Amino acid sequence: MKQNRTLLIQLALFIVTIITTTLTGAEWIFGNSFFFSSKPMGWEEFLTGFQYSIPFLGVLTVHEFGHYFVAKKHKTDVTLPYYIPLWLGGLSSTFGTMGAFIRIKERINSRVKYFDIGIAGPLAGFVAALVVLWYGFSHLPSLDYVFELFPVLKQYGMEYGHFLETSPDYFSVKLGDSLLFSFFENYVAVGDLPHPYLYTNYPIIFAGYLSLFFTALNLFPIGQLDGGHILYGLIGDKAFNIVSPILFTGFVFYAGLGTFNAHEFQTVDSEAFLDLLWKFVLYIVFNYLCFSRISEKLVTNWLITLSVIAIQLIITYFYPTVEGYSGFLAFGLMIGRFLGIYHPRTYDNQPLTPGRKILGWIALLIFILCFTPKPFTIIQNV
């Protein structure tokens, strides 16, 4: 009875996630909202959204079932995937989902099992993402596709990009350039490449890009992420619990770099200074939450927090324009406060076979190929 109820919940979440990703896909394609717009969309636009939701959820599903089938191969008690829908009604841009996860219902005590289950999802999802991107870039529509979406651009012809870059009040999201995405742009694309501001309107390419983005997030070699399981299997417990907190500290440092600029405190008036100071205190507290479990000593956690912020301010004093990517801060909080920076110990520490080691280093190479320091940049002309 309980198992049937769980299956119904998983099925319901999957159906809802199909709906939310399809709604989201349509909003990205048409640059419009279903409800909060002077020109609301209907069923035709909704059905077009499947061009985004099917490839995106397809890659996500392949990823999760990569974990699932390998876990079953190791006779590990594991659930089917739970999908997490997310759609804010068009009030704010989302991807339609926060991903999916399988729940392992028993403690894993084998370093090899952790490695095998951890690496299976990203490798399977990566291959699926390559297929999606190959199809998207090798089947590019003509420029008429852009002009049908945005008739105002037709009068500019091949020069429509200049209008996007200079038009007042234009809003868009520019995708980052990972090594792999750039490879597809330069060597696989057949037809007219869209302007960089319009990739989100190309659903298959956008779905492929997000697949690479989430693959990179999963492959971060930190804590209990898939990349953490892989690195733990490669270098073992002692080395991992030294490397992981160092990588995590560097990640949070980069994410917050430039959030506060040292010169800001020198140039604002007294009223604005108080507002800036209040925000800065909140930023310190946020960073502390990220580092609050990096050690068992409260003083050490505060020392790391304040050191990271102090170095950020020193760098921005000498290089005022330098900045990281604040969008990663929420991910840093999730790792540091909830997922964990360290890896559970295993009692069976049998070393990996040479084949597994090769796959492990390939997976970390995939992380480098998929990662982009600034995955999304908001473009807003004023």
Coordinates of C-alpha atoms in Angstrom, one line a residue, residues 40-311:
P40 CA -1.6 36.3 -23.1
M41 CA -0.7 33.0 -24.8
G42 CA -2.9 29.9 -25.4
W43 CA -2.9 26.3 -26.3
E44 CA -0.9 26.7 -29.5
E45 CA 2.0 28.3 -27.6
F46 CA 1.7 25.7 -24.9
L47 CA 2.1 22.9 -27.4
T48 CA 5.2 24.6 -28.8
G49 CA 6.7 24.5 -25.3
F50 CA 7.1 20.7 -25.7
Q51 CA 10.1 21.5 -28.0
Y52 CA 11.8 22.6 -24.7
S53 CA 10.3 20.3 -22.1
I54 CA 10.8 17.0 -24.0
P55 CA 14.6 17.3 -24.6
F56 CA 15.2 18.9 -21.2
L57 CA 13.3 16.4 -19.2
G58 CA 14.6 13.6 -21.4
V59 CA 18.2 14.4 -20.4
L60 CA 17.2 14.8 -16.8
T61 CA 15.4 11.4 -16.9
V62 CA 18.4 9.7 -18.5
H63 CA 20.6 11.2 -15.8
E64 CA 18.5 9.9 -12.9
F65 CA 17.9 6.5 -14.4
G66 CA 21.7 6.2 -14.9
H67 CA 21.9 6.4 -11.1
Y68 CA 18.9 4.1 -10.6
F69 CA 20.0 1.2 -12.8
V70 CA 23.6 1.1 -11.5
A71 CA 22.2 1.2 -7.9
K72 CA 20.0 -1.7 -8.8
K73 CA 23.0 -3.5 -10.3
H74 CA 24.7 -3.2 -6.9
K75 CA 21.5 -4.5 -5.2
T76 CA 21.1 -1.1 -3.4
D77 CA 17.6 -0.2 -2.2
V78 CA 16.7 2.9 -4.2
T79 CA 13.6 4.7 -5.3
L80 CA 12.4 5.8 -8.7
P81 CA 13.1 9.5 -9.4
Y82 CA 11.2 12.3 -7.7
Y83 CA 10.8 15.3 -10.0
I84 CA 10.6 18.8 -8.6
P85 CA 8.4 21.1 -10.6
L86 CA 8.9 24.9 -10.4
W87 CA 6.9 27.5 -12.2
L88 CA 6.1 31.0 -10.9
G89 CA 3.3 31.8 -13.2
G90 CA 5.4 33.9 -15.4
L91 CA 6.2 36.4 -12.7
S92 CA 9.8 35.4 -12.8
S93 CA 11.9 33.3 -15.2
T94 CA 12.5 29.7 -14.1
F95 CA 13.5 26.5 -15.9
G96 CA 10.3 24.7 -15.0
T97 CA 11.9 22.3 -12.6
M98 CA 14.5 22.2 -9.9
G99 CA 15.7 18.9 -11.1
A100 CA 15.0 15.4 -9.8
F101 CA 16.5 13.0 -7.4
I102 CA 16.4 9.3 -6.4
R103 CA 16.5 8.4 -2.7
I104 CA 18.9 5.7 -1.6
K105 CA 17.2 3.9 1.3
E106 CA 20.2 2.2 2.9
R107 CA 23.7 3.3 4.0
I108 CA 26.3 2.7 1.3
N109 CA 29.6 1.4 2.9
S110 CA 31.5 0.8 -0.3
R111 CA 33.8 3.3 -1.9
V112 CA 33.3 1.5 -5.3
K113 CA 29.5 1.6 -5.0
Y114 CA 29.5 5.3 -4.2
F115 CA 31.7 5.8 -7.2
D116 CA 29.7 3.7 -9.6
I117 CA 26.3 5.1 -8.6
G118 CA 27.6 8.7 -8.5
I119 CA 29.3 8.6 -11.9
A120 CA 26.5 6.8 -13.8
G121 CA 24.0 9.7 -13.8
P122 CA 26.3 12.5 -15.1
L123 CA 27.9 10.2 -17.8
A124 CA 24.5 9.1 -19.1
G125 CA 23.0 12.6 -18.9
F126 CA 26.1 14.0 -20.7
V127 CA 25.7 11.7 -23.6
A128 CA 22.0 12.6 -23.9
A129 CA 22.9 16.3 -23.7
L130 CA 25.4 15.9 -26.6
V131 CA 22.6 14.3 -28.7
V132 CA 20.2 17.2 -27.9
L133 CA 22.9 19.9 -28.7
W134 CA 24.0 18.1 -31.9
Y135 CA 20.4 18.0 -33.1
G136 CA 19.7 21.6 -32.1
F137 CA 22.8 23.0 -33.8
S138 CA 22.6 20.8 -36.9
H139 CA 18.9 21.7 -37.5
L140 CA 19.0 25.5 -37.1
P141 CA 16.0 27.3 -38.6
S142 CA 16.4 30.2 -41.0
L143 CA 16.2 33.8 -39.8
D144 CA 12.5 33.7 -40.7
Y145 CA 12.0 31.9 -37.4
V146 CA 13.3 34.9 -35.5
F147 CA 11.2 37.3 -37.6
E148 CA 8.1 35.2 -36.9
L149 CA 8.7 35.4 -33.2
F150 CA 9.5 39.1 -33.3
P151 CA 8.1 40.8 -36.4
V152 CA 9.6 44.1 -35.4
L153 CA 13.1 42.7 -36.2
K154 CA 12.2 41.9 -39.8
Q155 CA 12.9 45.4 -41.0
Y156 CA 16.5 45.2 -39.9
G157 CA 17.3 42.0 -41.8
M158 CA 20.7 40.6 -41.0
E159 CA 21.4 43.6 -38.9
Y160 CA 18.7 42.8 -36.3
G161 CA 21.4 42.2 -33.7
H162 CA 22.3 45.9 -33.7
F163 CA 18.7 46.7 -32.8
L164 CA 18.8 44.2 -29.9
E165 CA 22.0 45.7 -28.5
T166 CA 20.9 49.3 -28.7
S167 CA 17.1 49.2 -28.3
P168 CA 16.0 50.9 -25.0
D169 CA 14.3 48.7 -22.4
Y170 CA 15.3 45.5 -24.2
F171 CA 15.5 42.6 -21.8
S172 CA 17.0 39.2 -22.4
V173 CA 19.3 36.5 -20.9
K174 CA 22.6 35.8 -22.5
L175 CA 24.0 32.3 -22.1
G176 CA 27.6 31.7 -21.0
D177 CA 30.2 30.1 -23.2
S178 CA 31.4 26.8 -21.9
L179 CA 34.1 25.1 -23.9
L180 CA 31.7 22.5 -25.2
F181 CA 28.9 24.9 -26.1
S182 CA 31.4 27.0 -28.0
F183 CA 32.6 23.9 -29.8
F184 CA 29.0 23.2 -31.0
E185 CA 28.7 26.9 -32.1
N186 CA 31.9 26.9 -34.1
Y187 CA 32.1 23.4 -35.5
V188 CA 28.6 21.7 -35.5
A189 CA 26.2 24.5 -36.3
V190 CA 24.6 24.3 -39.7
G191 CA 22.6 27.4 -40.8
D192 CA 22.2 30.8 -39.3
L193 CA 23.4 31.1 -35.7
P194 CA 21.0 33.2 -33.6
H195 CA 22.2 36.4 -32.0
P196 CA 23.7 35.5 -28.5
Y197 CA 20.7 37.3 -26.9
L198 CA 18.2 35.0 -28.6
Y199 CA 19.5 31.5 -27.6
T200 CA 16.7 31.2 -25.0
N201 CA 14.2 31.5 -27.8
Y202 CA 15.7 28.3 -29.5
P203 CA 14.1 25.6 -27.3
I204 CA 16.2 22.6 -28.2
I205 CA 19.5 24.5 -28.0
F206 CA 18.4 26.1 -24.7
A207 CA 17.4 22.7 -23.3
G208 CA 20.8 21.3 -24.3
Y209 CA 22.6 24.2 -22.7
L210 CA 20.7 23.8 -19.5
S211 CA 21.6 20.1 -19.6
L212 CA 25.3 20.9 -19.7
F213 CA 24.8 23.5 -16.9
F214 CA 23.1 21.0 -14.6
T215 CA 25.7 18.3 -15.5
A216 CA 28.4 20.7 -14.4
L217 CA 26.6 21.5 -11.1
N218 CA 26.3 17.8 -10.4
L219 CA 29.9 17.2 -11.2
F220 CA 31.3 19.8 -8.8
P221 CA 33.9 17.7 -6.9
I222 CA 32.5 18.7 -3.5
G223 CA 30.7 16.9 -0.7
Q224 CA 27.9 14.6 -1.6
L225 CA 27.3 15.8 -5.1
D226 CA 27.9 13.3 -7.9
G227 CA 31.3 14.9 -8.5
G228 CA 32.1 14.5 -4.8
H229 CA 31.3 10.8 -4.9
I230 CA 33.6 10.5 -7.9
L231 CA 36.5 12.4 -6.4
Y232 CA 36.1 10.5 -3.1
G233 CA 36.4 7.3 -5.0
L234 CA 39.5 8.5 -6.8
I235 CA 41.5 9.9 -3.9
G236 CA 40.0 8.4 -0.8
D237 CA 38.7 9.7 2.5
K238 CA 41.7 11.6 4.0
A239 CA 42.6 13.4 0.9
F240 CA 39.0 14.2 -0.1
N241 CA 38.3 15.8 3.3
I242 CA 41.2 18.2 2.7
V243 CA 40.5 19.0 -1.0
S244 CA 36.7 19.3 -0.7
P245 CA 36.6 22.2 1.8
I246 CA 39.3 24.0 -0.1
L247 CA 37.4 23.7 -3.3
F248 CA 34.2 24.8 -1.6
T249 CA 35.8 27.8 0.0
G250 CA 37.2 28.8 -3.4
F251 CA 33.7 28.4 -5.0
V252 CA 32.0 30.6 -2.4
F253 CA 34.8 33.1 -2.7
Y254 CA 34.4 33.3 -6.5
A255 CA 30.5 33.4 -6.3
G256 CA 30.6 36.4 -3.9
L257 CA 33.5 38.3 -5.5
G258 CA 32.3 41.8 -6.4
T259 CA 29.0 41.6 -4.6
F260 CA 30.4 44.4 -2.4
N261 CA 33.0 46.7 -3.8
A262 CA 35.4 48.3 -1.4
H263 CA 35.0 51.7 -3.2
E264 CA 31.2 51.7 -2.5
F265 CA 31.8 52.4 1.1
Q266 CA 33.9 55.5 0.3
T267 CA 31.6 57.1 -2.3
V268 CA 28.0 56.9 -0.8
D269 CA 26.4 59.5 1.4
S270 CA 25.5 58.9 5.1
E271 CA 22.0 57.7 4.4
A272 CA 23.0 55.3 1.7
F273 CA 25.9 54.2 3.8
L274 CA 23.6 52.8 6.5
D275 CA 21.6 50.9 3.9
L276 CA 24.8 49.5 2.4
L277 CA 26.1 48.6 5.8
W278 CA 22.9 46.7 6.6
K279 CA 23.1 44.7 3.4
F280 CA 26.8 44.0 4.1
V281 CA 25.9 42.6 7.5
L282 CA 23.3 40.3 5.9
Y283 CA 26.0 39.2 3.4
I284 CA 28.3 38.3 6.2
V285 CA 25.6 36.3 7.9
F286 CA 24.8 34.5 4.6
N287 CA 28.5 33.6 4.1
Y288 CA 28.6 32.3 7.7
L289 CA 25.7 30.0 7.0
C290 CA 27.6 28.7 4.0
F291 CA 30.7 28.0 6.1
S292 CA 28.9 27.1 9.4
R293 CA 29.6 23.4 9.0
I294 CA 33.0 23.5 7.5
S295 CA 34.5 22.6 10.9
E296 CA 33.2 21.8 14.4
K297 CA 34.7 25.0 15.8
L298 CA 32.6 28.1 15.7
V299 CA 35.7 30.3 15.8
T300 CA 37.2 28.6 12.8
N301 CA 34.0 29.0 10.8
W302 CA 33.8 32.7 11.6
L303 CA 37.5 33.1 10.8
I304 CA 37.0 31.5 7.3
T305 CA 33.9 33.6 6.7
L306 CA 35.5 36.9 7.6
S307 CA 38.8 36.0 5.8
V308 CA 36.9 35.3 2.5
I309 CA 35.0 38.6 2.7
A310 CA 38.1 40.6 3.6
I311 CA 40.1 39.2 0.6

